[in-house]
């Protein structure tokens, strides 16, 4: 239609007109659409009902209907038991009505303690309308009201004695701490400050600084250990792709020796008998993967002490023997994916040792390979690897393995999902019960993030394509209040090689695990216990899954990552009980467990020392050290916690039920080992310093020991001897 518009102006004397004005209408018809108003809903189990609104846009002159069906492929709640939904229901929108229709679903308030459950509803078969893509499904969370906070035994109590800050957070750090009982000194890794800080533990309630030694002449400090007054530091080369070193100092920080190790020594320890110094050499690649050093373990024979130490005493063992077994290792679950498409890493380059634990008899070393989700065993006698095993996955769809997977939901919603969590432990510890050795792992998780290889991605990213058969509700799973925010790996999970994801692999187990050290079999995994513990804690539940930032803590801002991130772990025998201490890197603090029954550890206590409202207190615990009563300056067992982010060392006193005095030796149940055994002349080393008597088979004394960690066997006749140490601990020695 063409119009001519005219208007009077200038007192009606003149006219002004405009031509070429068109009035038109669209040829596109108005579309009537129906959609759910939100992708998720959260309701308490005892709420009685849950209401699901469904909205219509551009209502028509005739009524509109849509069916609401219950999905059978995405849900953990059971219709008829947890909620009532007997059949598909139909909603009707009257003609010309723009009012939302509400579906009301009755809930059952049962008395079962269970994870948060959920069910999924789907819009289908509309009449006189179309469905809005991406808005056809709603997932309803039912938050359980019967699950109690985990029970704490409380037969052991940790009490904070003091926390010492060795510098301003951000300009200094306190990653690892080591204790020397001969001087009651602490040696603290201040990696950011590039210094080794020396503190006095003479008064555990008030640590005092004694010295601070610059590490710049040697390289970058990563870890520290001490034995009989010798301080050993793991030093990263200024060019971290080149071999690193171990630098030995005296108790005052005076230089003694330096020997070369593999690339990037990240952790260091002495064997219990003091004969060996061992480093885990991570061998990380350059960001563009033009250089990728092999991962390795360096073993330094320290039997001759500082005076006898040369480079000839260092054996660095890598994984080259496994280079032809990549396919088999991948099939077994070892994660090997480093390098670029044009230049993939070898097995030896891809394996990255993170942390080590040494058996009490100083014969075996257990090495976590965090990024590879694997564990290796090294024989100290032969200096060869004897096993390389995958550590498997958490099946988060199973009871007891729930997780809080989104930082966008309004509350802690620990639920079961079709996710597999790669355990990827950092810290590891060895302990023995009833003659059987076990390993404890802190399943922190870690991702490789380099310029040439970045494996972490959000599940909701478009490039992360879920297999439509395995995940028919992929669009809903990718919602930010479901799993869309969860960080996952893009390097594994395509099990059939067709380019999409058949299994969702998330970082970390959010747990600790117990393994049989001999067979490698998993005997226990704590599952969702750590998240249940922290989410229900009367105090720290307010900052559940908060990060360790120095700013104001934000509740749940690590739920989409790796949750509490258990990182450090150690054990101690007190009286007749073996305890495990697990440090939680993100929310902070320590969880204590009785592991006398390795298949069923019992929670004892959780303690934390950080502010709920400000970024103060102890933040980012990493290094953890137990000090026995015999080695404590006060006669009370102590626990040290090095907190990387806050640059602080916390000292906790340990109290047991009943009286604990300086004469109570917590080592009484700890086995005593001799090495080598059998002996053929020369010195025999002890797994710990003891006082006692070596007797022949007739009970006649042949050697007297006073806080000795070794003794000479030359001159002893062949036969069987018994070393009787304090507190009725004894062990046999065979002399040939």
XYZ file of C-alpha atoms in Angstrom:
736
model
C 0.000 0.000 0.000
C 1.327 3.466 -0.918
C 0.224 6.500 1.096
C 0.517 10.245 0.715
C 0.846 11.978 4.044
C 0.145 15.704 4.438
C 0.197 18.059 7.384
C -0.766 21.735 7.843
C 1.831 24.138 9.099
C 2.439 27.879 9.408
C -1.032 28.602 10.722
C -2.784 26.206 8.380
C -1.703 28.234 5.346
C 0.734 25.712 4.021
C 0.762 22.006 3.537
C 3.674 19.680 3.700
C 3.432 16.248 2.123
C 5.558 13.061 1.960
C 5.319 10.368 -0.654
C 6.767 6.869 -0.809
C 5.534 5.805 2.622
C 4.792 2.082 2.771
C 2.804 0.067 5.299
C 3.501 -3.645 5.131
C 3.081 -6.837 7.096
C 5.389 -9.785 7.667
C 4.886 -12.911 5.660
C 6.179 -14.940 8.668
C 3.316 -16.255 10.806
C 3.306 -15.842 14.576
C 4.701 -19.014 16.244
C 3.177 -20.382 19.428
C 5.954 -21.907 21.599
C 6.049 -23.895 24.827
C 9.051 -24.269 27.112
C 10.110 -25.066 30.664
C 11.072 -21.891 32.503
C 14.232 -23.341 34.108
C 16.478 -26.300 33.376
C 16.743 -27.282 37.049
C 14.765 -27.120 40.265
C 15.925 -27.852 43.816
C 13.525 -29.049 46.501
C 13.912 -30.482 49.974
C 12.716 -34.038 50.415
C 10.217 -32.988 53.094
C 8.713 -30.152 51.041
C 5.652 -32.252 50.181
C 5.512 -31.266 46.521
C 7.583 -29.667 43.811
C 6.075 -27.326 41.230
C 7.355 -27.209 37.649
C 6.125 -24.197 35.618
C 5.752 -24.512 31.850
C 5.413 -21.270 29.853
C 3.724 -20.424 26.550
C 4.601 -17.596 24.184
C 2.253 -16.058 21.574
C -0.870 -17.943 22.614
C -3.236 -18.722 19.776
C -6.953 -18.575 19.260
C -7.214 -22.268 19.999
C -6.077 -24.202 23.031
C -2.531 -25.620 23.209
C -1.503 -28.877 24.872
C 1.841 -30.483 25.678
C 2.765 -33.787 27.281
C 5.193 -33.991 30.214
C 6.965 -37.348 30.296
C 9.280 -38.824 32.907
C 12.697 -39.710 31.506
C 13.968 -43.186 32.300
C 17.558 -42.558 31.159
C 18.644 -39.683 33.412
C 17.696 -39.912 37.057
C 18.584 -41.455 40.388
C 15.270 -40.846 42.183
C 12.658 -43.597 41.906
C 9.076 -42.899 40.843
C 6.670 -44.308 43.405
C 9.312 -44.332 46.142
C 10.788 -40.813 46.063
C 8.064 -38.982 44.129
C 4.692 -39.727 42.551
C 4.482 -39.699 38.760
C 2.341 -42.635 37.629
C 2.055 -41.707 33.930
C 2.783 -39.078 31.314
C 0.700 -35.982 32.032
C -0.838 -33.414 29.692
C -0.910 -29.670 30.320
C -3.531 -27.521 28.548
C -3.181 -23.804 27.786
C -6.606 -22.211 27.082
C -7.056 -20.187 23.917
C -5.374 -16.758 24.030
C -3.938 -17.492 27.492
C -0.349 -16.477 28.226
C -0.426 -17.823 31.779
C 2.106 -20.533 32.629
C 0.777 -23.934 33.554
C 2.203 -25.604 36.661
C 2.828 -29.270 37.100
C 2.715 -30.274 40.780
C 4.483 -33.480 41.775
C 4.091 -35.057 45.248
C 7.288 -36.027 47.079
C 7.892 -38.854 49.538
C 9.723 -37.973 52.749
C 11.408 -41.289 53.427
C 13.739 -42.088 56.310
C 16.670 -43.233 54.184
C 20.083 -41.605 54.393
C 21.107 -41.065 50.794
C 22.768 -38.696 48.368
C 20.834 -35.924 46.680
C 18.640 -37.575 44.062
C 17.164 -36.246 40.855
C 14.695 -37.044 38.112
C 14.179 -35.596 34.654
C 10.972 -34.478 32.931
C 10.657 -33.920 29.177
C 8.139 -31.934 27.129
C 6.849 -33.771 24.072
C 4.013 -33.964 21.498
C 2.720 -30.353 21.570
C -0.481 -29.335 19.750
C -0.951 -25.836 18.280
C 2.593 -24.941 19.397
C 6.234 -25.898 18.976
C 8.857 -26.677 21.607
C 11.746 -24.291 22.248
C 15.029 -26.031 21.504
C 17.148 -26.378 24.644
C 14.161 -25.726 26.914
C 12.345 -29.036 26.748
C 13.834 -30.765 29.805
C 14.001 -30.012 33.513
C 16.074 -31.834 36.107
C 14.623 -31.829 39.619
C 17.039 -32.218 42.533
C 15.598 -33.746 45.705
C 17.812 -32.797 48.629
C 17.878 -35.521 51.285
C 17.039 -34.551 54.874
C 18.023 -37.807 56.580
C 21.752 -38.037 55.938
C 23.614 -37.138 59.142
C 27.052 -35.612 59.304
C 29.709 -38.352 59.302
C 30.317 -39.720 62.801
C 33.647 -38.790 64.385
C 35.268 -41.191 66.852
C 37.216 -38.440 68.653
C 39.548 -40.875 70.420
C 42.323 -38.606 69.182
C 42.185 -34.826 69.266
C 44.265 -32.306 67.377
C 44.626 -28.906 69.033
C 46.204 -25.918 67.338
C 49.232 -24.793 69.345
C 50.328 -22.034 67.021
C 50.798 -20.886 63.443
C 53.936 -19.113 62.259
C 54.045 -17.060 59.056
C 57.474 -17.051 57.418
C 56.675 -14.127 55.122
C 53.927 -12.191 53.424
C 51.610 -14.402 51.405
C 52.340 -13.925 47.724
C 55.979 -12.953 48.235
C 56.848 -15.983 50.344
C 55.521 -19.505 50.730
C 55.665 -22.528 53.008
C 55.174 -25.600 50.836
C 57.103 -28.353 52.606
C 58.420 -28.665 56.166
C 60.954 -31.092 57.626
C 61.806 -31.693 61.301
C 65.200 -32.474 62.836
C 64.707 -34.023 66.298
C 68.398 -33.722 67.149
C 68.161 -29.903 67.182
C 64.358 -29.330 67.281
C 64.655 -27.273 64.130
C 62.242 -27.004 61.219
C 63.334 -26.546 57.614
C 60.718 -24.827 55.461
C 60.616 -24.678 51.663
C 60.016 -21.016 50.759
C 59.899 -21.545 47.003
C 58.446 -18.145 46.101
C 61.031 -16.413 48.260
C 63.739 -18.765 46.865
C 64.935 -19.515 50.387
C 65.245 -22.331 52.892
C 63.862 -20.981 56.162
C 65.114 -22.459 59.451
C 62.857 -22.234 62.519
C 63.171 -23.332 66.120
C 60.534 -25.767 67.408
C 61.821 -25.580 70.990
C 58.523 -23.942 71.953
C 55.808 -25.377 69.662
C 53.415 -22.578 70.639
C 55.827 -19.912 69.375
C 58.062 -20.899 66.470
C 61.017 -18.562 66.087
C 63.162 -17.882 63.013
C 66.838 -18.837 63.165
C 68.096 -18.344 59.608
C 67.022 -18.046 55.980
C 69.329 -19.482 53.327
C 69.188 -18.205 49.740
C 68.743 -20.977 47.179
C 69.560 -18.799 44.170
C 73.155 -20.042 43.890
C 71.817 -23.574 43.382
C 68.513 -23.226 41.482
C 64.856 -23.360 42.514
C 63.952 -25.089 45.778
C 61.131 -27.667 45.573
C 61.394 -29.940 48.612
C 63.395 -30.670 51.770
C 64.118 -33.647 54.042
C 66.396 -34.082 57.061
C 68.066 -37.066 58.745
C 70.556 -37.095 61.604
C 71.389 -33.445 61.147
C 71.872 -33.547 57.362
C 69.448 -31.351 55.420
C 68.750 -32.494 51.840
C 67.115 -30.123 49.350
C 65.596 -30.992 45.969
C 66.720 -28.263 43.571
C 65.242 -27.568 40.167
C 67.684 -26.315 37.532
C 67.312 -22.662 36.498
C 66.427 -24.255 33.169
C 63.905 -26.784 34.530
C 64.276 -29.044 31.486
C 67.885 -29.774 32.426
C 68.959 -32.127 35.222
C 68.327 -30.882 38.740
C 70.282 -31.589 41.889
C 70.272 -32.526 45.545
C 72.114 -30.063 47.741
C 73.102 -31.081 51.277
C 73.443 -28.593 54.119
C 74.360 -28.854 57.760
C 71.929 -27.948 60.526
C 72.788 -24.247 60.213
C 72.377 -24.121 56.447
C 76.056 -24.476 55.666
C 76.791 -26.054 52.284
C 78.084 -29.642 52.343
C 77.651 -31.371 48.952
C 75.789 -31.149 45.648
C 75.006 -34.022 43.256
C 73.016 -34.175 40.022
C 69.589 -35.837 39.638
C 67.026 -36.167 36.887
C 65.018 -33.238 35.527
C 62.806 -31.304 37.922
C 63.235 -33.088 41.276
C 59.905 -32.247 42.893
C 60.014 -34.288 46.111
C 62.784 -35.654 48.300
C 62.968 -38.065 51.220
C 65.387 -40.243 53.187
C 64.715 -43.957 53.459
C 63.764 -44.955 57.034
C 67.196 -46.474 57.624
C 68.901 -43.314 56.369
C 70.915 -45.186 53.747
C 69.214 -43.656 50.707
C 68.097 -40.226 49.586
C 65.369 -40.475 46.948
C 63.924 -37.824 44.640
C 60.870 -37.918 42.376
C 61.943 -36.142 39.170
C 58.846 -34.930 37.367
C 60.501 -34.053 34.054
C 57.759 -31.693 32.849
C 57.901 -30.584 29.195
C 58.439 -27.135 27.788
C 55.089 -25.494 27.139
C 55.355 -26.010 23.367
C 56.628 -29.591 23.814
C 59.804 -28.900 21.837
C 61.607 -30.380 24.847
C 60.151 -33.151 27.022
C 62.602 -34.647 29.545
C 62.015 -38.151 30.813
C 60.457 -38.584 34.226
C 62.697 -40.438 36.643
C 63.618 -41.351 40.217
C 67.086 -40.631 41.582
C 68.483 -42.888 44.309
C 71.492 -41.606 46.237
C 73.401 -44.185 48.267
C 74.174 -42.287 51.454
C 75.654 -45.190 53.421
C 79.020 -43.443 53.482
C 77.538 -40.177 54.741
C 78.500 -36.761 53.445
C 82.208 -37.530 53.407
C 81.787 -40.478 51.051
C 79.226 -38.893 48.731
C 80.142 -38.418 45.070
C 78.199 -38.427 41.812
C 79.024 -42.126 41.552
C 76.609 -42.715 44.439
C 73.669 -41.414 42.366
C 71.551 -43.749 40.245
C 68.809 -42.114 38.178
C 66.238 -44.595 36.905
C 63.790 -43.693 34.146
C 60.992 -45.597 32.405
C 62.704 -46.290 29.063
C 62.114 -50.011 29.515
C 58.389 -49.340 29.043
C 58.719 -47.447 25.746
C 57.527 -50.381 23.669
C 54.498 -51.031 25.855
C 52.437 -47.876 25.303
C 49.408 -49.653 23.818
C 49.309 -52.217 26.610
C 49.693 -49.568 29.292
C 46.867 -47.484 27.820
C 44.663 -50.573 27.705
C 45.470 -51.126 31.378
C 44.364 -47.580 32.209
C 47.678 -45.704 32.405
C 47.133 -42.241 30.904
C 49.689 -41.646 28.117
C 48.840 -38.737 25.864
C 51.681 -36.196 26.033
C 53.353 -34.408 23.153
C 51.900 -33.226 19.886
C 50.340 -35.108 16.973
C 53.545 -34.651 15.002
C 55.823 -35.516 17.912
C 54.111 -37.607 20.603
C 55.965 -38.224 23.841
C 57.486 -41.604 24.560
C 56.306 -43.537 27.611
C 59.460 -42.502 29.480
C 58.822 -38.842 28.641
C 55.126 -38.994 29.466
C 55.416 -40.573 32.923
C 55.895 -37.880 35.568
C 56.828 -38.973 39.144
C 55.142 -36.741 41.713
C 55.705 -38.155 45.199
C 57.351 -41.168 46.833
C 56.903 -43.320 49.922
C 59.500 -45.809 51.146
C 58.713 -49.103 52.844
C 59.643 -49.386 56.511
C 62.389 -51.910 55.659
C 63.914 -49.413 53.177
C 63.695 -51.884 50.298
C 60.906 -50.561 48.081
C 59.895 -47.134 46.832
C 56.306 -46.406 45.782
C 55.942 -43.535 43.299
C 52.776 -41.676 42.323
C 52.554 -40.633 38.668
C 49.819 -38.057 39.099
C 49.006 -36.936 35.566
C 49.225 -40.545 34.403
C 46.880 -41.814 37.158
C 49.380 -44.543 37.936
C 51.679 -45.966 40.602
C 55.178 -47.390 40.100
C 57.284 -49.549 42.422
C 61.079 -49.350 42.513
C 63.345 -51.957 44.110
C 66.144 -50.183 45.960
C 68.368 -53.261 45.816
C 68.289 -53.664 42.034
C 67.453 -50.017 41.202
C 64.775 -51.261 38.790
C 61.047 -50.688 38.489
C 59.121 -53.828 39.377
C 55.588 -52.674 38.580
C 53.611 -49.924 36.877
C 49.873 -49.941 37.555
C 46.879 -47.773 36.782
C 45.072 -46.483 39.877
C 41.673 -46.682 38.239
C 38.628 -44.442 38.425
C 35.934 -43.420 40.836
C 32.549 -44.460 39.457
C 30.490 -41.461 40.532
C 27.287 -43.216 39.476
C 27.638 -45.632 42.400
C 26.327 -45.213 45.944
C 28.942 -43.706 48.233
C 30.714 -41.934 45.365
C 28.528 -38.881 44.850
C 29.994 -35.435 44.238
C 28.963 -31.790 44.130
C 29.636 -31.086 40.451
C 28.527 -27.472 39.899
C 29.512 -24.130 41.352
C 26.212 -22.658 40.112
C 23.700 -24.603 42.211
C 22.398 -22.874 45.341
C 23.416 -25.568 47.811
C 25.693 -28.542 48.293
C 24.113 -31.218 46.115
C 26.194 -34.371 46.340
C 24.630 -36.591 43.725
C 25.530 -39.590 41.591
C 26.348 -38.883 37.946
C 27.604 -40.807 34.891
C 31.151 -39.582 35.577
C 34.430 -41.381 36.172
C 36.887 -39.570 38.417
C 40.573 -40.143 37.684
C 42.153 -40.592 41.115
C 45.491 -38.948 40.153
C 47.060 -38.909 43.633
C 49.671 -36.463 44.826
C 50.835 -37.576 48.283
C 51.389 -41.211 49.230
C 52.256 -42.961 52.502
C 53.062 -46.551 53.458
C 51.964 -48.287 56.655
C 51.669 -51.815 58.007
C 48.928 -53.647 59.879
C 49.235 -57.255 61.042
C 52.318 -57.804 58.903
C 50.685 -56.560 55.683
C 51.892 -53.383 54.005
C 49.379 -50.891 52.636
C 49.589 -47.646 50.702
C 47.512 -44.521 51.252
C 47.033 -42.053 48.400
C 45.622 -38.510 48.500
C 43.616 -38.303 45.274
C 44.019 -34.632 44.391
C 43.887 -34.680 40.577
C 45.830 -32.584 38.088
C 45.598 -31.496 34.456
C 48.273 -30.717 31.900
C 47.884 -27.180 30.663
C 50.544 -26.154 28.156
C 50.475 -24.055 25.018
C 50.740 -27.202 22.887
C 48.476 -29.362 25.029
C 45.616 -28.204 27.216
C 43.468 -31.087 28.325
C 41.100 -29.344 30.752
C 37.787 -28.239 29.290
C 34.287 -27.565 30.550
C 31.820 -30.354 29.975
C 29.464 -27.723 28.608
C 31.888 -26.536 25.900
C 30.621 -27.068 22.374
C 33.837 -28.809 21.360
C 33.291 -31.460 24.049
C 30.802 -33.650 22.169
C 28.992 -36.318 24.158
C 28.062 -39.536 22.397
C 24.277 -39.368 21.775
C 23.766 -43.039 22.596
C 25.688 -42.968 25.857
C 24.270 -39.565 26.816
C 20.811 -39.029 25.278
C 20.315 -36.026 27.593
C 23.547 -34.327 26.560
C 21.950 -30.882 26.266
C 20.668 -31.042 29.845
C 23.949 -32.400 31.198
C 25.708 -29.434 29.624
C 23.576 -26.986 31.611
C 25.679 -24.989 34.082
C 23.519 -26.112 37.027
C 23.941 -29.755 36.091
C 27.384 -30.770 34.765
C 28.144 -28.008 32.292
C 30.670 -26.269 34.542
C 32.588 -29.423 35.492
C 36.209 -29.494 34.346
C 36.966 -32.688 32.449
C 39.720 -33.994 30.205
C 39.502 -33.956 26.435
C 42.350 -36.467 26.062
C 40.556 -39.620 27.184
C 36.982 -40.899 27.198
C 36.514 -41.616 23.477
C 36.493 -45.377 23.938
C 35.444 -46.314 20.391
C 37.575 -43.796 18.512
C 34.722 -42.079 16.662
C 35.556 -38.571 17.867
C 32.929 -38.108 20.591
C 33.010 -38.820 24.319
C 31.693 -42.171 25.543
C 32.948 -41.845 29.142
C 33.241 -38.581 31.078
C 36.605 -38.416 32.867
C 36.924 -35.781 35.606
C 40.078 -34.780 37.467
C 40.796 -36.225 40.913
C 38.981 -38.678 43.115
C 38.052 -36.162 45.880
C 39.053 -38.979 48.235
C 41.859 -41.028 49.719
C 42.479 -44.652 48.777
C 44.037 -47.661 50.497
C 45.898 -50.243 48.392
C 47.488 -53.571 49.165
C 51.153 -52.714 48.559
C 52.014 -56.254 47.485
C 49.273 -56.881 44.948
C 48.255 -53.332 44.095
C 44.620 -54.200 44.807
C 42.317 -51.405 45.970
C 41.043 -52.331 49.435
C 39.211 -49.091 50.272
C 38.294 -45.729 48.823
C 36.738 -42.994 50.943
C 34.418 -42.008 48.082
C 32.313 -38.957 48.911
C 33.213 -38.940 52.621
C 35.472 -35.861 52.458
C 32.798 -33.764 50.711
C 30.111 -35.037 53.083
C 32.378 -34.208 56.001
C 33.143 -30.649 54.928
C 29.649 -29.847 53.636
C 28.030 -30.819 56.951
C 30.692 -29.425 59.282
C 29.018 -27.095 61.780
C 31.594 -24.389 61.130
C 33.275 -24.948 57.802
C 30.182 -26.092 55.941
C 29.696 -22.350 55.407
C 32.690 -22.375 53.034
C 32.208 -25.861 51.586
C 34.480 -26.422 48.569
C 35.824 -22.873 48.828
C 39.214 -22.210 47.297
C 42.358 -21.403 49.269
C 42.565 -17.833 47.984
C 43.740 -15.053 50.267
C 40.555 -13.166 49.382
C 37.115 -13.694 50.875
C 36.220 -17.400 50.593
C 33.479 -18.250 48.107
C 31.399 -21.293 48.929
C 31.396 -24.005 46.262
C 33.724 -22.229 43.849
C 35.802 -25.420 43.562
C 32.868 -27.799 43.121
C 33.244 -27.610 39.360
C 36.959 -28.420 39.633
C 38.272 -31.038 42.049
C 36.364 -30.298 45.232
C 38.426 -30.317 48.442
C 41.585 -31.633 46.680
C 43.215 -33.955 49.236
C 46.943 -33.453 48.668
C 49.203 -34.325 51.606
C 48.991 -37.539 53.600
C 50.962 -39.216 56.375
C 50.492 -41.866 59.024
C 51.425 -42.393 62.669
C 51.163 -45.233 65.159
C 49.928 -44.040 68.549
C 49.587 -46.718 71.200
C 47.948 -49.606 69.341
C 46.333 -47.589 66.549
C 47.535 -46.490 63.115
C 46.186 -43.075 62.143
C 46.108 -41.389 58.743
C 46.218 -37.603 58.437
C 44.856 -36.140 55.192
C 45.386 -32.474 54.258
C 42.706 -30.800 52.115
C 44.358 -28.226 49.882
C 41.336 -26.093 48.981
C 38.987 -25.762 51.950
C 41.985 -26.411 54.193
C 42.587 -28.313 57.377
C 43.155 -31.934 58.263
C 40.956 -35.011 58.379
C 42.114 -37.790 60.712
C 41.257 -41.484 60.277
C 41.814 -44.687 62.226
C 43.165 -47.173 59.656
C 43.711 -50.182 61.918
C 41.197 -51.921 59.692
C 42.436 -50.816 56.260
C 39.263 -51.979 54.532
C 37.125 -49.775 56.797
C 38.913 -46.624 58.000
C 37.057 -44.678 60.673
C 36.766 -40.905 60.773
C 38.262 -39.456 63.944
C 38.365 -35.661 63.551
C 38.377 -32.736 61.143
C 40.137 -29.497 62.111
C 40.762 -26.301 60.187
C 42.338 -22.938 60.953
C 41.089 -20.367 58.466
C 38.657 -17.484 58.548
C 35.136 -17.910 57.214
C 34.919 -14.284 56.104
C 38.438 -13.115 55.236
C 41.462 -14.609 53.553
C 43.346 -15.125 56.784
C 44.507 -18.120 58.766
C 46.203 -21.177 57.293
C 45.516 -21.526 53.564
C 46.583 -24.182 51.077
C 48.004 -27.030 53.205
C 50.550 -29.140 51.372
C 53.417 -30.569 53.436
C 52.492 -32.660 56.479
C 54.823 -34.148 59.131
C 54.133 -36.260 62.221
C 56.494 -35.933 65.214
C 56.425 -38.738 67.759
C 56.420 -38.089 71.493
C 59.990 -39.401 71.661
C 61.122 -36.806 69.094
C 58.955 -33.925 70.327
C 60.473 -31.064 72.340
C 57.622 -31.335 74.851
C 57.048 -35.094 74.946
C 53.663 -34.600 73.279
C 53.112 -35.968 69.756
C 52.860 -33.127 67.243
C 51.653 -32.653 63.710
C 53.084 -29.997 61.388
C 51.192 -28.557 58.450
C 52.930 -26.387 55.846
C 50.423 -24.037 54.187
C 51.598 -22.836 50.792
C 49.157 -19.988 50.103
C 49.241 -18.313 53.528
C 53.008 -18.968 53.839
C 52.521 -20.408 57.316
C 53.478 -23.458 59.373
C 50.818 -24.691 61.800
C 51.682 -26.834 64.821
C 49.043 -29.153 66.271
C 49.300 -31.038 69.539
C 47.917 -34.567 69.620
C 45.957 -35.823 72.623
C 44.614 -39.334 73.071
C 41.935 -40.566 75.424
C 43.674 -41.188 78.717
C 47.000 -39.769 79.787
C 49.732 -39.196 77.232
C 53.127 -38.445 78.767
C 56.662 -38.063 77.519
C 57.394 -41.664 78.529
C 54.567 -43.022 76.398
C 56.284 -44.157 73.213
C 53.874 -44.154 70.258
C 56.344 -46.242 68.331
C 55.724 -49.320 70.482
C 53.510 -50.894 67.807
C 55.746 -49.812 64.916
C 57.764 -52.686 63.403
C 61.554 -52.453 63.516
C 63.504 -53.507 60.407
C 67.170 -54.256 59.780
C 68.916 -53.874 56.432
C 70.639 -55.813 54.949
C 69.130 -58.897 56.516
C 70.667 -61.494 56.168
C 73.970 -59.693 56.747
C 77.397 -60.816 55.566
C 79.635 -58.558 57.619
C 79.703 -54.761 57.637
C 77.123 -52.353 58.964
C 73.461 -53.151 59.392
C 71.006 -50.243 59.253
C 67.848 -49.843 61.367
C 64.549 -48.483 60.139
C 64.677 -46.020 63.046
C 67.065 -45.053 65.805
C 66.685 -47.260 68.893
C 68.336 -48.125 72.166
C 68.583 -51.790 73.044
C 70.627 -54.975 73.067
C 71.603 -57.429 70.340
C 71.615 -60.945 71.757
C 72.656 -64.294 70.317
C 70.302 -67.252 70.070
C 71.008 -68.158 73.719
C 70.053 -64.667 74.902
C 73.623 -63.509 75.594
C 74.297 -59.799 74.850
C 76.746 -59.197 72.000
C 76.099 -55.522 71.157
C 74.607 -52.616 73.106
C 72.921 -49.793 71.154
C 72.148 -46.263 72.315
C 69.864 -44.299 69.952
C 71.658 -45.964 67.080
C 70.385 -46.224 63.514
C 73.112 -48.717 62.490
C 75.657 -51.079 64.029
C 78.637 -53.172 62.965
C 78.273 -56.946 62.467
C 81.884 -57.683 61.618
C 83.162 -60.307 64.072
C 79.768 -61.867 64.743
C 79.579 -65.616 64.169
C 77.086 -66.868 61.583
C 73.702 -67.520 63.118
C 70.449 -65.947 64.307
C 70.457 -62.907 66.592
C 67.655 -60.932 68.233
C 67.703 -57.168 68.670
C 65.610 -56.240 71.725
C 64.792 -52.535 71.662
C 62.911 -50.327 74.094
C 59.204 -50.914 74.728
C 59.581 -54.650 74.095
C 60.025 -54.280 70.355
C 62.317 -56.961 68.965
C 63.424 -58.205 65.563
C 65.620 -61.000 64.212
C 68.906 -60.667 62.345
C 70.535 -63.451 60.353
C 74.307 -63.291 59.966
C 75.902 -65.453 57.284
